[in-house]
Short mmCIF file of C-alpha atoms and ligand atoms in Angstrom, two decimals:
data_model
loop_
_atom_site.label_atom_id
_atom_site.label_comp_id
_atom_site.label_asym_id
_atom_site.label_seq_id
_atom_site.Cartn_x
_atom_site.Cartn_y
_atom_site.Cartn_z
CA UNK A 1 0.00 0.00 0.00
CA UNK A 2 1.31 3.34 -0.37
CA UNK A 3 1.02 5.60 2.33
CA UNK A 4 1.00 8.74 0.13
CA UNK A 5 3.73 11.07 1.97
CA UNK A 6 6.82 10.59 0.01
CA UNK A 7 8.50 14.07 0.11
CA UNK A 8 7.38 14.86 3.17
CA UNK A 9 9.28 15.88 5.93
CA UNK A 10 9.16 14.53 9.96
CA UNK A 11 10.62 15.25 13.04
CA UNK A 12 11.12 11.58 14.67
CA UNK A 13 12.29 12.65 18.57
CA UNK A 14 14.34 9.71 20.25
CA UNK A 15 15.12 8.03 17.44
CA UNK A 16 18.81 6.80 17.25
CA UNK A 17 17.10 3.69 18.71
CA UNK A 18 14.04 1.37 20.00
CA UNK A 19 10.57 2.81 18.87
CA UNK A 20 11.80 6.07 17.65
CA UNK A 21 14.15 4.37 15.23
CA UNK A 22 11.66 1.80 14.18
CA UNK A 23 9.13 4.72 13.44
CA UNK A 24 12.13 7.00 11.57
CA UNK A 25 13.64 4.04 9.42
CA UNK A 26 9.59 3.21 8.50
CA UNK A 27 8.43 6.90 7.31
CA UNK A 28 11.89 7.19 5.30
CA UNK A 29 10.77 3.90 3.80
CA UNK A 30 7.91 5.75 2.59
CA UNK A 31 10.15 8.47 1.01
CA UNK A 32 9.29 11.10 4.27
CA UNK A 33 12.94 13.11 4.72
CA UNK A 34 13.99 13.46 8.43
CA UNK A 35 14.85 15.26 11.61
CA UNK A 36 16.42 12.40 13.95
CA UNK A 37 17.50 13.43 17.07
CA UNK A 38 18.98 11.62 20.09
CA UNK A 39 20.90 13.01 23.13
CA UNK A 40 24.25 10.69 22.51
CA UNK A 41 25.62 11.48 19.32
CA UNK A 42 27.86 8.23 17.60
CA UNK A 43 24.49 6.19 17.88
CA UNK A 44 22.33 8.93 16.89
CA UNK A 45 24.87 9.38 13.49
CA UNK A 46 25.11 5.94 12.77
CA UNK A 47 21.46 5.16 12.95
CA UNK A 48 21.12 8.32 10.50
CA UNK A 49 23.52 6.83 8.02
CA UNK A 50 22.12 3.38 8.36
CA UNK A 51 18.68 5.29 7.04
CA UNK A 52 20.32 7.49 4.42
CA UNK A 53 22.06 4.33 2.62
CA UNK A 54 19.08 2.22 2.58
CA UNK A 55 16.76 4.89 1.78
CA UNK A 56 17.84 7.64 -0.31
CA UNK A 57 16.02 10.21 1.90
CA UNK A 58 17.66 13.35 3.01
CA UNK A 59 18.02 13.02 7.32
CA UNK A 60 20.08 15.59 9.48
CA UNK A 61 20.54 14.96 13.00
CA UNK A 62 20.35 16.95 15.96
CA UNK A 63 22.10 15.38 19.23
CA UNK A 64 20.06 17.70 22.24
CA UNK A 65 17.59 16.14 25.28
CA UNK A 66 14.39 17.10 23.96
CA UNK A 67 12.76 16.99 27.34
CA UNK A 68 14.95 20.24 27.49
CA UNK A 69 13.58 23.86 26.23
CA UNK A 70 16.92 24.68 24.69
CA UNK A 71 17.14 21.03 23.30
CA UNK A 72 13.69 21.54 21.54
CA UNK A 73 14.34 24.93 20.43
CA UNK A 74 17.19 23.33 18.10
CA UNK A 75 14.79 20.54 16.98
CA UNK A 76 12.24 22.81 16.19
CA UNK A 77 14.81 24.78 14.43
CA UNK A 78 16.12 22.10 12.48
CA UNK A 79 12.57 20.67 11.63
CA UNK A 80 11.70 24.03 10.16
CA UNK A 81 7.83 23.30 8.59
CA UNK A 82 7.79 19.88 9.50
CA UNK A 83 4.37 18.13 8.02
CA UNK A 84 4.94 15.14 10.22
CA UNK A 85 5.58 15.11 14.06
CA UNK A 86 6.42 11.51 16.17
CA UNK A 87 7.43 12.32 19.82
CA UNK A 88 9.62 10.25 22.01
CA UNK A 89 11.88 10.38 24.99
CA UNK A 90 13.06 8.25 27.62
CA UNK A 91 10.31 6.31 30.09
CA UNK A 92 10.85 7.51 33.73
CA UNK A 93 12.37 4.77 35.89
CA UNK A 94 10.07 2.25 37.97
CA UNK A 95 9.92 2.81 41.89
CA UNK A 96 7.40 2.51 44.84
CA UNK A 97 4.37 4.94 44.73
CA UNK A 98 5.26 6.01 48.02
CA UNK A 99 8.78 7.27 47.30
CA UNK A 100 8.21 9.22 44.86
CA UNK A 101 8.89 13.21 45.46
CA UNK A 102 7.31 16.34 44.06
CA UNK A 103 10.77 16.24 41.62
CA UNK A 104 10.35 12.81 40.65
CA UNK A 105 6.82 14.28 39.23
CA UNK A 106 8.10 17.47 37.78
CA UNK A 107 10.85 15.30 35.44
CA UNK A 108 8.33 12.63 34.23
CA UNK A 109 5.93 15.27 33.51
CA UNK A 110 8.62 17.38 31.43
CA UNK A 111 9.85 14.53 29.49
CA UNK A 112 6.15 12.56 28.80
CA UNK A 113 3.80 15.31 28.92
CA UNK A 114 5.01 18.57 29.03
CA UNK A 115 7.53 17.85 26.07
CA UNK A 116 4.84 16.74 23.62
CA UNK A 117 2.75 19.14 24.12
CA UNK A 118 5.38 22.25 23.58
CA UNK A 119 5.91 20.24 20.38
CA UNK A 120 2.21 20.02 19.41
CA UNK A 121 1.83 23.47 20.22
CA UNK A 122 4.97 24.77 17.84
CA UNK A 123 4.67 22.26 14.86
CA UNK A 124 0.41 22.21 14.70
CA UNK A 125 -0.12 26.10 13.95
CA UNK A 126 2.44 25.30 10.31
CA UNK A 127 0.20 22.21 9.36
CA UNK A 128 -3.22 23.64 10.40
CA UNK A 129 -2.10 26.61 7.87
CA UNK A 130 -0.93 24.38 5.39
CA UNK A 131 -4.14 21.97 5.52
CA UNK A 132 -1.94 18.90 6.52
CA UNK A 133 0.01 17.83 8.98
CA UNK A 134 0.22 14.13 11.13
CA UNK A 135 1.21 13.71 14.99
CA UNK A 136 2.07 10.45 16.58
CA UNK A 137 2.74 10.21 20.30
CA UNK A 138 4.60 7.21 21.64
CA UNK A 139 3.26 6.68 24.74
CA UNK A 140 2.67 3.09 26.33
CA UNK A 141 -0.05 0.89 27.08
CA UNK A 142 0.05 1.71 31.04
CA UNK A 143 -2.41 4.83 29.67
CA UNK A 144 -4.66 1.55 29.18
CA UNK A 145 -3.42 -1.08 31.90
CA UNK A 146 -1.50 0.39 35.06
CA UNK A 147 1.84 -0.66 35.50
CA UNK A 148 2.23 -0.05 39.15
CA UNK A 149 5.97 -0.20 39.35
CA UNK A 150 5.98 2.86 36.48
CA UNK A 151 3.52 4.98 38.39
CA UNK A 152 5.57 8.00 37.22
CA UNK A 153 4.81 7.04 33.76
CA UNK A 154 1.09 6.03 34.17
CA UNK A 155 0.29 9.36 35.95
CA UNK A 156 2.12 11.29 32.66
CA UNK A 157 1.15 9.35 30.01
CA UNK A 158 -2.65 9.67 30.96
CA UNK A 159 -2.00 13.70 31.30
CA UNK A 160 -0.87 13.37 27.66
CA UNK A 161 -3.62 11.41 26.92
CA UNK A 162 -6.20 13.62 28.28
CA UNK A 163 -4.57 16.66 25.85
CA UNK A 164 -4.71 14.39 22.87
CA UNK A 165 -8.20 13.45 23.65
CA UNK A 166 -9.37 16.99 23.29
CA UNK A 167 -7.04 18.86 20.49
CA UNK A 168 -6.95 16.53 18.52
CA UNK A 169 -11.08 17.30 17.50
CA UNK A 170 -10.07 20.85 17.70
CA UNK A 171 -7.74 20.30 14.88
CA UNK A 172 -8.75 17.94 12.76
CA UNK A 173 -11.37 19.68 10.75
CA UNK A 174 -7.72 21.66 9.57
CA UNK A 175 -6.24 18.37 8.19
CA UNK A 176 -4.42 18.10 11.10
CA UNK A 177 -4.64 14.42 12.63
CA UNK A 178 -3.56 13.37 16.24
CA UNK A 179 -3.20 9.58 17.77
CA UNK A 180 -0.87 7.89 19.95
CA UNK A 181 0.72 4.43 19.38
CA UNK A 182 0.70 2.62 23.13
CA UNK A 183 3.82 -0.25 22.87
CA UNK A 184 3.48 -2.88 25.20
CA UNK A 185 6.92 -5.03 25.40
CA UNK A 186 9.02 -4.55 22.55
CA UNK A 187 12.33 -6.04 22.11
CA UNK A 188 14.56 -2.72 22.59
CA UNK A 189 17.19 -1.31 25.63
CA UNK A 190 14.12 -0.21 27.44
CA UNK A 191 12.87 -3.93 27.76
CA UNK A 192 16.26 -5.14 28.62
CA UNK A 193 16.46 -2.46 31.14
CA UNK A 194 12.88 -3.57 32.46
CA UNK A 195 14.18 -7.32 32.52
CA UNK A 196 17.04 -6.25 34.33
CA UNK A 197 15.08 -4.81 37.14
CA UNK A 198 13.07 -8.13 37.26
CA UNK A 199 16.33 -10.01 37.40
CA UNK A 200 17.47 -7.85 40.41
CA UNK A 201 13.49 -7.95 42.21
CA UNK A 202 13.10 -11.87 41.62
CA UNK A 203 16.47 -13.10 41.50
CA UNK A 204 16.44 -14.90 38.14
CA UNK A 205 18.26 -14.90 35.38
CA UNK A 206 17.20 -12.43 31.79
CA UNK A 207 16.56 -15.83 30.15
CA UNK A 208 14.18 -16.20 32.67
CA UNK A 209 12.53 -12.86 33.25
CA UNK A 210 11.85 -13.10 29.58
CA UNK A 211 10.41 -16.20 29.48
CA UNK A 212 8.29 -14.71 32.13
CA UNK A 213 7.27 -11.66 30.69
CA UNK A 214 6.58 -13.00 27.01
CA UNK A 215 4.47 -15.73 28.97
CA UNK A 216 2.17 -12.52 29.80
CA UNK A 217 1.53 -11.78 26.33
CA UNK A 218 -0.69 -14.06 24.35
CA UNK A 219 1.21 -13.97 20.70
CA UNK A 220 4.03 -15.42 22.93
CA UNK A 221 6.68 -12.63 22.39
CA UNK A 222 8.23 -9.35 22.38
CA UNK A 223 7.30 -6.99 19.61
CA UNK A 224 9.85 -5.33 16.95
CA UNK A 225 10.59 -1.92 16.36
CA UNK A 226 9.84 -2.93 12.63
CA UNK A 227 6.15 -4.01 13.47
CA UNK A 228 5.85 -0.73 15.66
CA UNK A 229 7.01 1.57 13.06
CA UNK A 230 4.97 0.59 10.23
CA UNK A 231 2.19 1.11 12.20
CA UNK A 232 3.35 4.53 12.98
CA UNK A 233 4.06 5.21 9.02
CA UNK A 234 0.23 4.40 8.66
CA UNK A 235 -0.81 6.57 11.33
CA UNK A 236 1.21 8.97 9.55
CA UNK A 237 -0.29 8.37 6.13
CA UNK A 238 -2.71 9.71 3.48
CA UNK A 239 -5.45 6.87 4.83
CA UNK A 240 -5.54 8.00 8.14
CA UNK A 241 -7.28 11.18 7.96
CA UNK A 242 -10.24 9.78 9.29
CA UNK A 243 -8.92 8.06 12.12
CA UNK A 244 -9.01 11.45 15.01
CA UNK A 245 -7.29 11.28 18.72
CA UNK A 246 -7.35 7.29 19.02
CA UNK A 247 -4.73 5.15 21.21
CA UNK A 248 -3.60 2.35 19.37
CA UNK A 249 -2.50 -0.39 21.37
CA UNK A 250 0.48 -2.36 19.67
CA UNK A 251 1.20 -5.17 22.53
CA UNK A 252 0.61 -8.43 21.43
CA UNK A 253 -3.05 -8.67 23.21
CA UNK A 254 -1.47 -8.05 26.39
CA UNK A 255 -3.75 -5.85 27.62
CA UNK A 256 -6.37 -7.99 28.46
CA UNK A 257 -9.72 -6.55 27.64
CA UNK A 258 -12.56 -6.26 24.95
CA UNK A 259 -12.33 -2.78 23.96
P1 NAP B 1 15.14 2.71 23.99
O1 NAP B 1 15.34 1.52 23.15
O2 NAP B 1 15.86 2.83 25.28
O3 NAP B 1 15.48 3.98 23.06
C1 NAP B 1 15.31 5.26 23.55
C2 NAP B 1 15.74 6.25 22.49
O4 NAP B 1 15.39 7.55 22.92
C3 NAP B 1 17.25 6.30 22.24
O5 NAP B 1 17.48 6.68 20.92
C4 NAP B 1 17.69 7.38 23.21
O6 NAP B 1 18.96 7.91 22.85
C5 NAP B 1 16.55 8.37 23.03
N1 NAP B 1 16.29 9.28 24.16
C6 NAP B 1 16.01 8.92 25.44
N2 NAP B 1 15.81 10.02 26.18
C7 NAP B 1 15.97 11.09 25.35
C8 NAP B 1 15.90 12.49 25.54
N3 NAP B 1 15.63 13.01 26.74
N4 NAP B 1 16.11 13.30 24.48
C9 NAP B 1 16.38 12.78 23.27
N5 NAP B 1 16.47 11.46 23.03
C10 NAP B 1 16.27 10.62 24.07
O7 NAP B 1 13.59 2.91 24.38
P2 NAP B 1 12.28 2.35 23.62
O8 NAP B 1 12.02 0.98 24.08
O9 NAP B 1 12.36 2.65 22.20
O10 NAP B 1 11.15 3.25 24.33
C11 NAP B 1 10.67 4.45 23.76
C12 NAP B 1 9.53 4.94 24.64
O11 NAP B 1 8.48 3.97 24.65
C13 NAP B 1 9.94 5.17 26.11
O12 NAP B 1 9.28 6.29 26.61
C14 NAP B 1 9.43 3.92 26.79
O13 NAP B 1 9.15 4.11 28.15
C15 NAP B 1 8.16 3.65 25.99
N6 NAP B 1 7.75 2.24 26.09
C16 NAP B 1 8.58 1.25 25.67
C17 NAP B 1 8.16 -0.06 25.80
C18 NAP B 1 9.05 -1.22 25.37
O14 NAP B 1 8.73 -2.38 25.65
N7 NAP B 1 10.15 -1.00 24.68
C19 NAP B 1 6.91 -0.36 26.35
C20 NAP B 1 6.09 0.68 26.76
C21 NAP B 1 6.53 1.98 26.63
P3 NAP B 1 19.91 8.65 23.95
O15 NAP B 1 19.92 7.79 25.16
O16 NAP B 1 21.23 8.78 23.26
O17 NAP B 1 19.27 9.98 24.19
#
């Protein structure tokens, strides 16, 4: 199917990696020329290149945090009239709801609320103008399911959520079109990272603490950035214009319920 956007352009935020690459390498795929951007900047380069040789498209890089207002400033300047927007940044850490401090709050917030919105809010005014423009927000399938252990990011997410729910009717009569794309395990550092933590709770070994965790999902396994990304290049595409301020749940029927 074609998607319809070659020669557009996106800004793909945390995307030397994970999700963010999976969602980068799938628009360019489609012909869509990018902004990557990643705070480290050897991964962030090579992930670029890896795009630009199998692709053709034209991708420059911008190595900033973009939960940062000076990182996003230099996004948004690179990204210039961007038609397509995917946001990403780091998940906050797991923890005990009753450790966490007013701080702890203030950073999740920055980086998985507060970020995408200051995006939204500087990228939608170009495409309402222009008649077309297409946001996807990674956020995760705790907005669905709580996740007790990521409180932080269940209490953020949801605040996201809540903003999407709303603009995205307010803008979509414009041609601009809002969803979010809700991963439940994928096979990237964050899951290894997650595993790790179950290791260290449990005492088992990774083998183990994946066998565990895939056990949880009923198509028996992680997902791949691959599967996540075309998904996000459709959300992205001409033949989603209809489809307004949904969450689209990508985790293997983990989520265990009937709507
Ligand atoms: P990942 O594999 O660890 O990749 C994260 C990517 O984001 C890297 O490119 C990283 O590069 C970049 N990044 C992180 N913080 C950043 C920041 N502040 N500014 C700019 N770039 C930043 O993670 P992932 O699995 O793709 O996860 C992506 C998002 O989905 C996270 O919010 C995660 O919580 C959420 N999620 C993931 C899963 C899963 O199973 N994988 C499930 C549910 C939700 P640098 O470190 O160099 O900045």
């Amino acid at each position: 199917m074609d998607m319809g956007i070659k020669g557009k352009k996106a800004l793909v935020c945390a995307s030397s990696k994970g999700l963010g690459f999976g969602c980068a390498q799938a628009l360019a795929r489609e012909g869509v020329d990018l902004v990557m951007n990643a705070r480290t900047e050897g991964p962030l380069l090579e992930a670029a290149e890896k795009i630009r040789t199998e692709t053709g498209v034209d991708v420059v890089t911008v190595a900033t945090d973009v939960t940062t207002e000076q990182g996003r400033a230099k996004l948004l300047a690179a990204a210039g009239q961007a038609d397509i927007l995917v946001t990403n940044a780091g998940g906050p850490p797991p923890g005990m709801w009753s450790d966490w401090s007013r701080e702890d709050f203030i950073a999740a917030f920055d980086a998985n609320m507060l970020t995408p919105i200051a995006l939204m809010q500087a990228l939608m005014p170009g495409m309402a103008e222009r008649g077309w423009g297409r946001v996807v927000n990674i956020t995760s399938q705790s907005v669905k399911a709580p996740i007790p252990v990521l409180g932080l990011s269940n209490t953020a997410r949801t605040g996201l959520t809540g903003f999407v729910a709303g603009t995205a009717r307010q803008v979509a009569a414009q041609g601009v079109i809002i969803n979010n794309l809700l991963p439940g395990i994928h096979d990237t550092d964050r899951a290894i990272a997650l595993d790790t933590g179950v290791t260290q709770a449990q005492g088992i070994t990774m083998d183990e603490a994946r066998a565990q965790r895939s056990a949880a999902i009923p198509a028996g396994r992680y997902g791949t950035r691959e599967e996540f990304g075309a998904t996000c290049a459709f959300l992205c595409s001409q033949h989603a214009g209809f489809m307004v301020g949904q969450n689209v749940l990508l985790d293997g029927g983990g989520v265990n319920a009937t709507i």
